[in-house]
Coordinates of C-alpha atoms and ligand atoms in Angstrom, one line a residue:
M1 CA 0.0 0.0 0.0
S2 CA 1.2 3.5 -0.9
T3 CA 2.5 5.8 1.8
L4 CA 1.4 8.8 -0.2
P5 CA -1.6 10.8 1.2
R6 CA -5.0 9.4 0.5
L7 CA -6.8 11.3 -2.3
R8 CA -10.3 12.6 -2.0
I9 CA -11.9 12.1 -5.4
C10 CA -15.2 13.4 -6.3
L11 CA -16.3 11.3 -9.4
L12 CA -19.2 12.8 -11.4
A13 CA -20.8 10.5 -13.9
S14 CA -24.1 10.5 -15.7
E15 CA -24.2 6.7 -15.6
V16 CA -22.6 4.1 -13.3
A17 CA -22.7 0.4 -13.5
P18 CA -24.5 -1.5 -12.0
L19 CA -27.0 1.3 -11.2
S20 CA -27.5 2.7 -14.7
K21 CA -25.9 2.0 -18.0
T22 CA -26.2 2.7 -21.7
G23 CA -22.6 2.1 -22.7
G24 CA -19.0 2.0 -21.6
L25 CA -19.0 5.1 -19.4
A26 CA -21.1 3.2 -16.8
D27 CA -18.6 0.3 -16.8
V28 CA -15.6 2.7 -16.4
A29 CA -17.1 4.9 -13.7
G30 CA -18.2 1.8 -11.7
A31 CA -14.9 0.1 -12.0
L32 CA -12.7 3.1 -11.4
G33 CA -14.8 3.9 -8.3
K34 CA -14.3 0.3 -7.1
V35 CA -10.6 0.2 -7.7
L36 CA -9.8 3.6 -6.2
S37 CA -11.7 2.8 -3.1
A38 CA -9.9 -0.6 -2.8
E39 CA -6.7 1.4 -3.0
A40 CA -8.0 3.2 0.1
H41 CA -8.7 6.5 -1.6
D42 CA -11.7 8.5 -0.4
V43 CA -13.7 8.3 -3.6
R44 CA -17.3 9.4 -3.8
L45 CA -19.4 8.9 -6.8
F46 CA -22.2 11.2 -7.7
T47 CA -24.9 10.2 -10.2
P48 CA -28.5 10.9 -11.0
A49 CA -31.2 8.8 -9.2
Y50 CA -32.9 7.8 -12.5
S51 CA -36.3 6.2 -12.0
S52 CA -35.0 3.0 -13.7
I53 CA -32.6 2.4 -10.7
D54 CA -33.9 -0.3 -8.3
L55 CA -33.2 1.7 -5.1
R56 CA -34.1 -1.2 -2.9
A57 CA -31.7 -3.6 -4.7
C58 CA -28.8 -1.2 -4.4
G59 CA -29.6 -0.5 -0.7
A60 CA -30.0 3.2 -1.3
R61 CA -31.1 5.2 1.8
P62 CA -31.8 8.9 2.3
V63 CA -29.0 11.0 3.6
P64 CA -30.7 12.8 6.5
A65 CA -28.8 16.1 6.1
L66 CA -29.6 16.2 2.4
Q67 CA -33.4 16.2 2.1
K68 CA -35.8 18.7 0.7
L69 CA -33.1 20.8 -0.9
Q70 CA -33.8 23.6 -3.4
L71 CA -31.8 24.5 -6.4
S72 CA -32.6 26.9 -9.3
V73 CA -31.3 26.5 -12.8
G74 CA -32.1 29.7 -14.7
T75 CA -35.8 30.3 -14.1
H76 CA -36.5 26.7 -13.1
S77 CA -36.6 25.8 -9.5
F78 CA -36.2 22.2 -8.4
T79 CA -36.6 20.3 -5.1
Y80 CA -34.2 17.4 -4.6
A81 CA -32.9 15.0 -2.1
V82 CA -29.8 12.7 -1.9
L83 CA -29.7 9.0 -1.4
A84 CA -26.5 7.1 -0.4
A85 CA -25.7 3.6 -1.7
E86 CA -22.7 1.4 -1.6
L87 CA -21.5 0.1 -5.0
P88 CA -20.0 -3.4 -5.2
G89 CA -16.6 -3.2 -3.8
G90 CA -17.6 -0.6 -1.3
A91 CA -17.3 2.8 -3.1
P92 CA -20.0 5.2 -1.8
A93 CA -22.4 6.6 -4.3
Y94 CA -24.6 9.6 -3.8
L95 CA -27.7 9.6 -6.0
I96 CA -29.2 13.0 -6.8
D97 CA -32.9 12.4 -6.6
C98 CA -34.9 15.0 -8.5
P99 CA -37.9 13.2 -10.1
A100 CA -38.9 16.3 -12.1
L101 CA -35.6 15.8 -14.1
F102 CA -34.7 12.1 -13.7
A103 CA -37.9 10.2 -13.8
R104 CA -38.0 9.8 -17.6
P105 CA -38.3 6.7 -19.7
T106 CA -34.6 6.7 -20.7
L107 CA -31.4 8.0 -19.1
Y108 CA -30.8 10.5 -21.9
T109 CA -33.5 12.2 -23.8
Q110 CA -34.2 14.6 -26.7
D111 CA -36.3 16.7 -24.4
A112 CA -35.9 20.5 -24.6
D113 CA -34.5 20.6 -21.0
E114 CA -31.8 18.0 -21.5
H115 CA -29.1 20.6 -20.7
V116 CA -31.0 21.7 -17.6
R117 CA -31.0 18.1 -16.3
F118 CA -27.2 17.9 -16.3
L119 CA -26.4 21.5 -15.4
F120 CA -28.6 20.8 -12.4
F121 CA -26.9 17.5 -11.7
T122 CA -23.4 19.0 -11.8
R123 CA -24.3 21.9 -9.5
A124 CA -26.2 19.7 -7.1
A125 CA -23.3 17.3 -6.8
L126 CA -20.8 20.1 -6.0
E127 CA -23.3 21.6 -3.5
C128 CA -23.6 18.2 -1.8
C129 CA -19.8 18.1 -1.3
V130 CA -20.2 21.4 0.6
R131 CA -23.2 20.3 2.6
L132 CA -21.4 17.1 3.6
G133 CA -18.5 19.2 4.8
W134 CA -16.3 17.2 2.4
S135 CA -13.4 18.8 0.6
P136 CA -12.3 16.9 -2.5
T137 CA -8.7 17.0 -3.7
I138 CA -9.9 16.1 -7.2
V139 CA -13.2 16.7 -9.1
H140 CA -13.2 14.2 -11.9
C141 CA -15.9 14.9 -14.4
N142 CA -16.9 12.8 -17.4
D143 CA -18.3 13.7 -20.8
W144 CA -20.4 16.8 -21.5
H145 CA -22.9 16.1 -18.8
T146 CA -20.6 17.2 -16.0
A147 CA -18.1 19.2 -18.0
F148 CA -19.3 22.5 -16.6
A149 CA -17.9 21.5 -13.2
P150 CA -14.5 23.2 -13.7
L151 CA -16.0 26.5 -14.7
Y152 CA -18.5 26.3 -11.8
L153 CA -15.7 25.8 -9.4
R154 CA -14.1 29.0 -10.6
T155 CA -17.4 31.0 -10.5
L156 CA -20.4 29.8 -8.6
F157 CA -18.3 28.0 -6.0
A158 CA -15.2 30.3 -6.0
A159 CA -15.8 31.6 -2.5
E160 CA -16.3 28.1 -1.1
P161 CA -13.3 27.1 1.1
L162 CA -14.1 23.4 1.0
L163 CA -13.8 23.4 -2.8
A164 CA -11.0 25.9 -3.1
G165 CA -8.2 23.3 -3.3
A166 CA -10.0 21.0 -5.7
R167 CA -8.2 20.4 -9.0
T168 CA -10.2 19.2 -12.0
L169 CA -9.9 16.4 -14.6
L170 CA -12.3 16.1 -17.5
T171 CA -12.4 12.6 -19.1
I172 CA -13.8 12.6 -22.7
H173 CA -15.4 9.2 -23.3
N174 CA -17.2 10.3 -26.4
I175 CA -16.4 13.5 -28.2
G176 CA -19.4 12.8 -30.6
Y177 CA -21.8 14.0 -27.9
Q178 CA -21.2 17.6 -26.7
G179 CA -24.5 18.6 -25.2
I180 CA -24.9 21.7 -27.3
F181 CA -27.9 23.9 -26.5
S182 CA -29.1 27.3 -27.7
A183 CA -27.5 30.5 -26.5
A184 CA -31.1 31.6 -25.9
Q185 CA -30.9 29.4 -22.8
L186 CA -27.9 31.3 -21.5
A187 CA -29.7 32.0 -18.1
D188 CA -29.7 28.2 -17.4
V189 CA -26.0 28.2 -17.1
G190 CA -26.4 30.2 -13.9
L191 CA -23.4 32.5 -14.3
A192 CA -23.7 36.1 -13.1
A193 CA -23.6 38.8 -15.7
G194 CA -20.0 39.6 -14.8
E195 CA -18.9 36.0 -15.3
R196 CA -20.4 35.5 -18.7
H197 CA -17.3 36.6 -20.5
L198 CA -15.9 33.2 -19.4
L199 CA -18.1 31.4 -21.8
H200 CA -16.8 30.6 -25.2
Q201 CA -17.6 33.8 -27.1
S202 CA -17.5 32.6 -30.7
D203 CA -19.9 29.8 -29.9
L204 CA -22.2 32.3 -28.1
A205 CA -22.0 34.6 -31.1
A206 CA -23.0 31.6 -33.3
G207 CA -26.0 31.1 -31.0
R208 CA -24.9 28.0 -29.1
I209 CA -23.4 26.9 -25.8
N210 CA -21.2 23.8 -25.8
P211 CA -20.8 22.1 -22.4
L212 CA -17.9 19.8 -23.5
R213 CA -16.0 22.8 -24.8
H214 CA -16.2 24.5 -21.5
G215 CA -14.7 21.4 -19.8
I216 CA -11.9 21.5 -22.3
L217 CA -11.3 25.2 -21.6
Y218 CA -11.3 25.1 -17.8
A219 CA -10.4 21.6 -16.5
D220 CA -6.9 21.5 -15.1
A221 CA -6.3 18.4 -17.1
I222 CA -8.1 16.5 -19.8
N223 CA -7.8 12.9 -20.9
T224 CA -9.5 10.6 -23.3
V225 CA -9.7 6.9 -23.0
S226 CA -6.8 5.8 -25.2
P227 CA -3.5 7.3 -26.3
T228 CA -4.3 7.0 -30.0
H229 CA -7.7 8.7 -29.6
A230 CA -5.9 11.5 -27.6
R231 CA -4.0 12.2 -30.8
E232 CA -7.0 11.7 -33.1
I233 CA -9.2 14.3 -31.4
C234 CA -6.7 17.0 -32.1
T235 CA -7.2 16.4 -35.9
D236 CA -9.7 18.1 -38.1
E237 CA -11.0 14.6 -39.0
L238 CA -11.9 13.4 -35.5
G239 CA -11.9 16.6 -33.4
M240 CA -15.7 17.0 -34.1
G241 CA -15.3 20.8 -34.1
L242 CA -13.3 20.9 -30.8
Q243 CA -9.9 20.3 -32.3
D244 CA -8.7 23.9 -31.9
S245 CA -9.7 24.0 -28.2
L246 CA -8.0 20.7 -27.7
R247 CA -4.8 21.7 -29.5
A248 CA -4.7 24.9 -27.4
R249 CA -4.7 22.7 -24.3
G250 CA -2.3 20.2 -25.8
G251 CA 0.0 20.1 -22.8
A252 CA -2.9 19.2 -20.5
L253 CA -4.3 16.4 -22.7
S254 CA -3.4 12.8 -22.4
G255 CA -4.8 9.3 -23.2
I256 CA -5.4 6.6 -20.6
L257 CA -6.6 3.3 -21.9
N258 CA -9.7 1.9 -20.2
G259 CA -9.4 -1.2 -18.1
V260 CA -11.6 -4.3 -17.8
D261 CA -13.4 -5.3 -14.6
Y262 CA -12.4 -9.0 -14.7
A263 CA -14.6 -9.6 -11.7
E264 CA -17.5 -9.1 -14.2
W265 CA -15.9 -10.2 -17.5
D266 CA -13.9 -13.3 -17.2
P267 CA -14.9 -16.7 -18.6
R268 CA -13.3 -18.5 -15.6
H269 CA -16.2 -17.3 -13.3
D270 CA -18.7 -15.4 -15.4
R271 CA -21.9 -15.5 -13.3
H272 CA -24.1 -15.3 -16.4
L273 CA -22.7 -18.4 -18.0
P274 CA -23.4 -22.1 -17.1
E275 CA -20.0 -23.3 -18.2
H276 CA -16.6 -21.8 -17.4
F277 CA -13.4 -22.0 -19.4
S278 CA -9.9 -20.7 -19.5
A279 CA -7.0 -20.7 -22.0
A280 CA -5.9 -24.1 -20.7
D281 CA -9.4 -25.6 -21.0
L282 CA -11.4 -24.5 -24.0
A283 CA -13.7 -27.5 -24.2
P284 CA -16.5 -25.7 -22.2
K285 CA -16.4 -22.9 -24.7
A286 CA -17.4 -25.3 -27.4
R287 CA -20.2 -26.6 -25.3
L288 CA -21.4 -23.1 -24.6
K289 CA -21.5 -22.4 -28.3
A290 CA -23.6 -25.5 -28.9
Q291 CA -26.0 -24.5 -26.1
F292 CA -26.2 -21.0 -27.5
L293 CA -26.9 -22.0 -31.0
A294 CA -29.7 -24.2 -29.7
R295 CA -31.1 -21.4 -27.5
L296 CA -31.1 -19.0 -30.5
G297 CA -32.7 -21.6 -32.8
L298 CA -29.7 -21.5 -35.1
E299 CA -28.3 -24.5 -37.0
P300 CA -26.2 -26.7 -34.6
Q301 CA -23.0 -26.8 -36.6
D302 CA -20.1 -26.4 -34.3
D303 CA -17.5 -26.3 -37.0
V304 CA -19.1 -23.2 -38.6
P305 CA -17.7 -20.1 -37.0
L306 CA -20.1 -17.8 -35.1
A307 CA -19.5 -14.1 -35.2
G308 CA -21.2 -11.6 -32.8
I309 CA -21.7 -8.0 -32.1
V310 CA -23.0 -6.2 -29.0
S311 CA -23.4 -2.5 -29.6
R312 CA -25.2 0.8 -29.4
L313 CA -26.4 1.0 -33.0
A314 CA -25.1 4.5 -33.6
A315 CA -23.2 6.0 -36.6
Q316 CA -20.0 5.8 -34.6
K317 CA -20.0 2.0 -34.6
G318 CA -19.6 1.5 -38.4
I319 CA -22.7 -0.6 -38.8
E320 CA -23.3 0.7 -42.3
L321 CA -20.1 -1.1 -43.5
M322 CA -21.9 -4.3 -42.7
F323 CA -24.8 -3.5 -45.1
Q324 CA -22.7 -4.7 -48.0
A325 CA -19.9 -6.8 -46.4
L326 CA -21.9 -9.1 -44.1
P327 CA -24.4 -10.4 -46.6
R328 CA -21.6 -11.0 -49.1
V329 CA -19.6 -13.0 -46.6
L330 CA -22.6 -14.9 -45.4
S331 CA -23.5 -15.8 -49.0
T332 CA -20.0 -17.1 -49.8
R333 CA -18.6 -18.7 -46.6
P334 CA -19.8 -20.9 -43.8
L335 CA -20.6 -18.4 -41.0
S336 CA -23.3 -17.7 -38.4
F337 CA -24.0 -14.4 -36.9
V338 CA -25.7 -12.9 -33.8
A339 CA -26.3 -9.2 -33.1
L340 CA -27.5 -7.5 -30.0
G341 CA -28.2 -3.8 -29.8
S342 CA -30.6 -1.0 -30.4
G343 CA -30.4 2.5 -31.8
E344 CA -30.8 4.0 -35.3
P345 CA -33.8 2.5 -37.1
A346 CA -31.8 2.0 -40.3
Y347 CA -29.3 -0.3 -38.5
E348 CA -32.0 -2.1 -36.6
T349 CA -33.9 -2.7 -39.9
F350 CA -30.8 -4.1 -41.5
F351 CA -30.1 -6.6 -38.7
A352 CA -33.8 -7.5 -38.6
S353 CA -33.8 -8.3 -42.3
L354 CA -30.9 -10.8 -42.1
P355 CA -32.6 -13.9 -40.4
A356 CA -35.0 -14.2 -43.3
R357 CA -32.2 -13.9 -45.9
F358 CA -30.0 -16.5 -44.1
P359 CA -32.4 -18.8 -42.3
G360 CA -31.0 -20.7 -39.3
R361 CA -27.8 -18.7 -39.5
V362 CA -28.5 -15.3 -38.1
H363 CA -30.1 -14.1 -34.9
F364 CA -30.9 -10.5 -34.0
K365 CA -32.0 -9.3 -30.6
R366 CA -33.1 -5.7 -30.6
G367 CA -32.7 -4.1 -27.2
Y368 CA -30.4 -4.1 -24.2
D369 CA -29.6 -7.4 -22.5
D370 CA -26.7 -7.8 -20.1
E371 CA -26.9 -11.6 -19.9
L372 CA -27.0 -12.1 -23.7
A373 CA -24.0 -9.8 -24.0
H374 CA -22.0 -12.2 -21.8
W375 CA -23.3 -15.2 -23.8
I376 CA -22.2 -13.6 -27.0
E377 CA -18.7 -13.0 -25.6
G378 CA -18.5 -16.5 -24.2
A379 CA -20.0 -18.5 -27.1
C380 CA -18.8 -16.7 -30.3
D381 CA -15.7 -17.3 -32.3
L382 CA -15.4 -13.7 -33.7
F383 CA -16.5 -10.3 -32.4
L384 CA -17.0 -7.4 -34.8
M385 CA -16.2 -3.8 -34.1
P386 CA -15.8 -1.9 -37.5
S387 CA -16.1 1.5 -35.7
R388 CA -15.8 4.8 -37.6
Y389 CA -14.2 6.1 -34.4
E390 CA -13.8 4.4 -31.0
P391 CA -12.4 6.4 -28.1
C392 CA -11.5 3.1 -26.3
G393 CA -14.1 0.4 -26.7
L394 CA -14.5 -2.3 -24.1
N395 CA -16.0 -5.3 -25.9
Q396 CA -12.8 -6.0 -27.9
M397 CA -11.0 -6.3 -24.6
Y398 CA -13.7 -8.5 -23.1
S399 CA -13.6 -10.6 -26.3
L400 CA -9.8 -11.1 -26.0
R401 CA -10.3 -12.6 -22.5
Y402 CA -13.1 -14.9 -23.8
G403 CA -11.1 -16.3 -26.7
T404 CA -13.5 -14.5 -29.1
V405 CA -11.2 -13.1 -31.8
P406 CA -11.9 -9.3 -32.3
V407 CA -12.2 -8.1 -35.9
V408 CA -11.7 -4.3 -35.5
R409 CA -10.9 -1.2 -37.5
R410 CA -7.6 0.5 -36.6
T411 CA -8.9 3.5 -34.8
G412 CA -8.7 4.9 -31.2
G413 CA -8.6 2.3 -28.5
L414 CA -9.2 -0.5 -30.9
A415 CA -5.8 0.3 -32.4
D416 CA -4.2 0.4 -28.9
S417 CA -5.7 -2.9 -27.7
V418 CA -5.8 -5.3 -30.6
Q419 CA -2.6 -6.2 -32.6
P420 CA -3.0 -7.7 -36.1
Y421 CA -2.2 -11.4 -36.2
D422 CA 1.1 -12.1 -38.0
R423 CA 1.1 -15.6 -39.5
G424 CA 4.9 -15.7 -39.8
R425 CA 5.6 -14.9 -36.2
G426 CA 2.4 -16.2 -34.7
S427 CA 2.1 -12.8 -32.9
G428 CA -1.0 -10.6 -32.6
T429 CA -4.4 -10.9 -31.0
G430 CA -7.0 -10.1 -33.7
V431 CA -7.8 -9.0 -37.3
V432 CA -7.3 -5.3 -37.9
F433 CA -8.4 -3.3 -41.0
N434 CA -7.6 0.3 -41.9
D435 CA -10.0 1.9 -44.3
F436 CA -13.5 2.8 -43.3
D437 CA -15.2 1.0 -46.2
A438 CA -17.1 -2.2 -46.9
P439 CA -14.3 -3.9 -48.9
A440 CA -11.9 -3.5 -46.0
L441 CA -14.4 -5.0 -43.6
E442 CA -15.1 -7.8 -46.1
W443 CA -11.3 -8.5 -46.3
A444 CA -11.1 -8.6 -42.5
L445 CA -14.0 -11.0 -42.2
N446 CA -12.5 -13.3 -44.9
T447 CA -9.1 -13.1 -43.3
A448 CA -10.5 -14.1 -39.9
L449 CA -12.4 -17.0 -41.5
D450 CA -9.3 -18.2 -43.3
L451 CA -7.5 -18.2 -40.0
Y452 CA -10.4 -20.1 -38.4
A453 CA -9.9 -22.8 -41.0
E454 CA -6.3 -23.3 -39.9
P455 CA -6.5 -24.8 -36.4
A456 CA -2.8 -24.1 -35.5
H457 CA -3.1 -20.4 -36.3
W458 CA -6.5 -20.1 -34.7
A459 CA -5.3 -21.8 -31.5
R460 CA -2.3 -19.4 -31.4
L461 CA -4.5 -16.4 -32.0
L462 CA -6.8 -17.4 -29.2
Q463 CA -4.0 -18.0 -26.7
N464 CA -2.3 -14.7 -27.5
G465 CA -5.6 -12.8 -26.9
M466 CA -6.5 -14.7 -23.7
A467 CA -3.1 -13.8 -22.2
Q468 CA -3.7 -10.1 -22.5
D469 CA -4.3 -8.2 -19.3
F470 CA -6.1 -4.9 -19.2
S471 CA -7.2 -5.0 -15.6
W472 CA -8.3 -1.8 -13.9
Q473 CA -5.9 -2.5 -11.0
H474 CA -3.2 -1.5 -13.5
Q475 CA -5.0 1.2 -15.5
A476 CA -6.3 3.0 -12.4
L477 CA -2.7 3.7 -11.4
E478 CA -2.4 6.0 -14.4
Y479 CA -5.4 8.0 -13.1
V480 CA -3.9 8.1 -9.6
A481 CA -0.6 9.3 -11.0
L482 CA -2.4 12.0 -12.9
Y483 CA -4.5 13.0 -9.9
R484 CA -1.3 13.3 -7.9
R485 CA 0.4 15.5 -10.5
L486 CA -2.6 17.7 -10.5
S487 CA -2.9 18.0 -6.7
A488 CA 0.9 18.7 -6.5
G489 CA 0.8 21.3 -9.2
Ligands
ADP1 P1 -19.8 2.6 -26.0 O1 -19.5 3.2 -24.6 O2 -19.4 3.5 -27.1 O3 -21.2 2.1 -26.2 P2 -18.0 0.4 -25.2 O4 -17.4 -0.7 -26.0 O5 -17.0 1.2 -24.4 O6 -18.8 1.3 -26.2 O7 -19.0 -0.1 -24.1 C1 -20.2 -0.7 -24.4 C2 -20.7 -1.4 -23.2 O8 -22.1 -1.5 -23.2 C3 -20.2 -2.8 -23.1 O9 -20.1 -3.2 -21.8 C4 -21.3 -3.6 -23.9 O10 -21.3 -4.9 -23.5 C5 -22.5 -2.8 -23.4 N1 -23.6 -2.9 -24.3 C6 -23.8 -2.1 -25.5 N2 -25.0 -2.4 -26.0 C7 -25.5 -3.4 -25.3 C8 -26.7 -4.1 -25.4 N3 -27.6 -3.9 -26.4 N4 -27.0 -5.0 -24.5 C9 -26.1 -5.3 -23.4 N5 -25.0 -4.6 -23.3 C10 -24.7 -3.7 -24.2
GLC2 C1 -17.6 5.8 -24.9 C2 -16.8 5.4 -26.1 C3 -16.1 4.1 -25.9 C4 -15.5 4.0 -24.5 C5 -16.5 4.3 -23.5 C6 -15.9 4.3 -22.1 O1 -18.9 6.0 -25.0 O2 -17.6 5.3 -27.3 O3 -15.2 3.9 -26.9 O4 -14.9 2.7 -24.3 O5 -17.0 5.6 -23.7 O6 -14.8 5.1 -21.9

């Protein structure tokens, strides 16, 4: 155990597994909270008390000192309360309970007050630190939802002694979502007239306010979730309009690859799977595949490779490359395919059309299903991630551990976590393609299927992948080192 002082880390996240989840941010916030707390840091997680959270199951109880609180955002006034829960592993979570804002059918909405929901959340979380008499060393905000925290610390909370020493880190998980709202809603930001010059003036002149940009401007440090993506977001191609602000903060920007919570994602003890396996004993994986094919009603041919995908069906994920590539490969090669996800109607329609075109060989489950996601990792031979951009990506790292060979595009964290298999050396962990087009994906699928047909290569590829270690125990040290640099600086 370290002899350095214990850090007080205020972690702000719009989703935290296992309470709430739409994607990887939830996994990362939950796992980071768990590991930091196991390292004996005083980490406290703040997250909205969405109505979908089962408060009883997570043992949430009211914090007596934090009931019937009042907070105004612009002209809207809200009453809220705070619940405390303990996350698996012991990290305390504070749930900001404001039904007027968080009792909605989904975590994120297209509602006109979406920005109000998260400006409110950010302010309420900082206010709670003060009411709890707690003085964080680090305020770690994540994505646009909480990116106003650094500016709020310099303005609304500038006179607050408990927050005066806090240094700030903004982690960009997904630069494609910036939370932009109209400058006509300026009052909702809550800054006094004399502080409004701190807002990004060109954006204001153009009629918009961009929360993520304000995090980039005012956080003491910024990171994204892989070293390659940290470089990519400074380019015109992948900066999504924020590249100039990011380049200007170049010295404060870094990339830290996400980790994997192997307590949740390991085939040796996965609680969702009836059979467990390891690199030394792969027979149960074959049995899982047979059970899975039967469960999905697919043809029971265990020598035919099974490819899978688990994904938000968003433009980021490169689903449109499959429109052409996947039917072509399914028409010419032995292959079965299972997809799990929901999102853009065009992508859902495409996947929904496949089972009729390839009877007994394709299954599509529209929706979100944690158990099925684990089965796909456990039972498939291949996992597809043809992303247009991918800040980190978690499923390719899960896949490696499950002996499910990732077929990925060389971008962001996919480039940093999957090495192309080299037949000559027997090195590498997956199949990697460069160009964002359908022929490149088709090439990658065919390459993977060729390798599958050569048992010695396939066995080597699986073993290489299963030996990878992306555990959070290791990755969290990079965050701790960054927090320490910030608090010393
Ligand atoms: P992103 O955060 O961009 O969605 P990641 O790869 O970082 O991508 O993380 C996605 C996480 O969400 C993974 O844990 C994945 O298993 C999970 N996930 C995505 N879609 C679904 C779904 N439809 N059902 C179950 N889990 C899903
Ligand atoms: C995002 C990114 C994904 C990343 C996740 C967690 O939503 O799209 O690549 O793994 O956040 O950091």
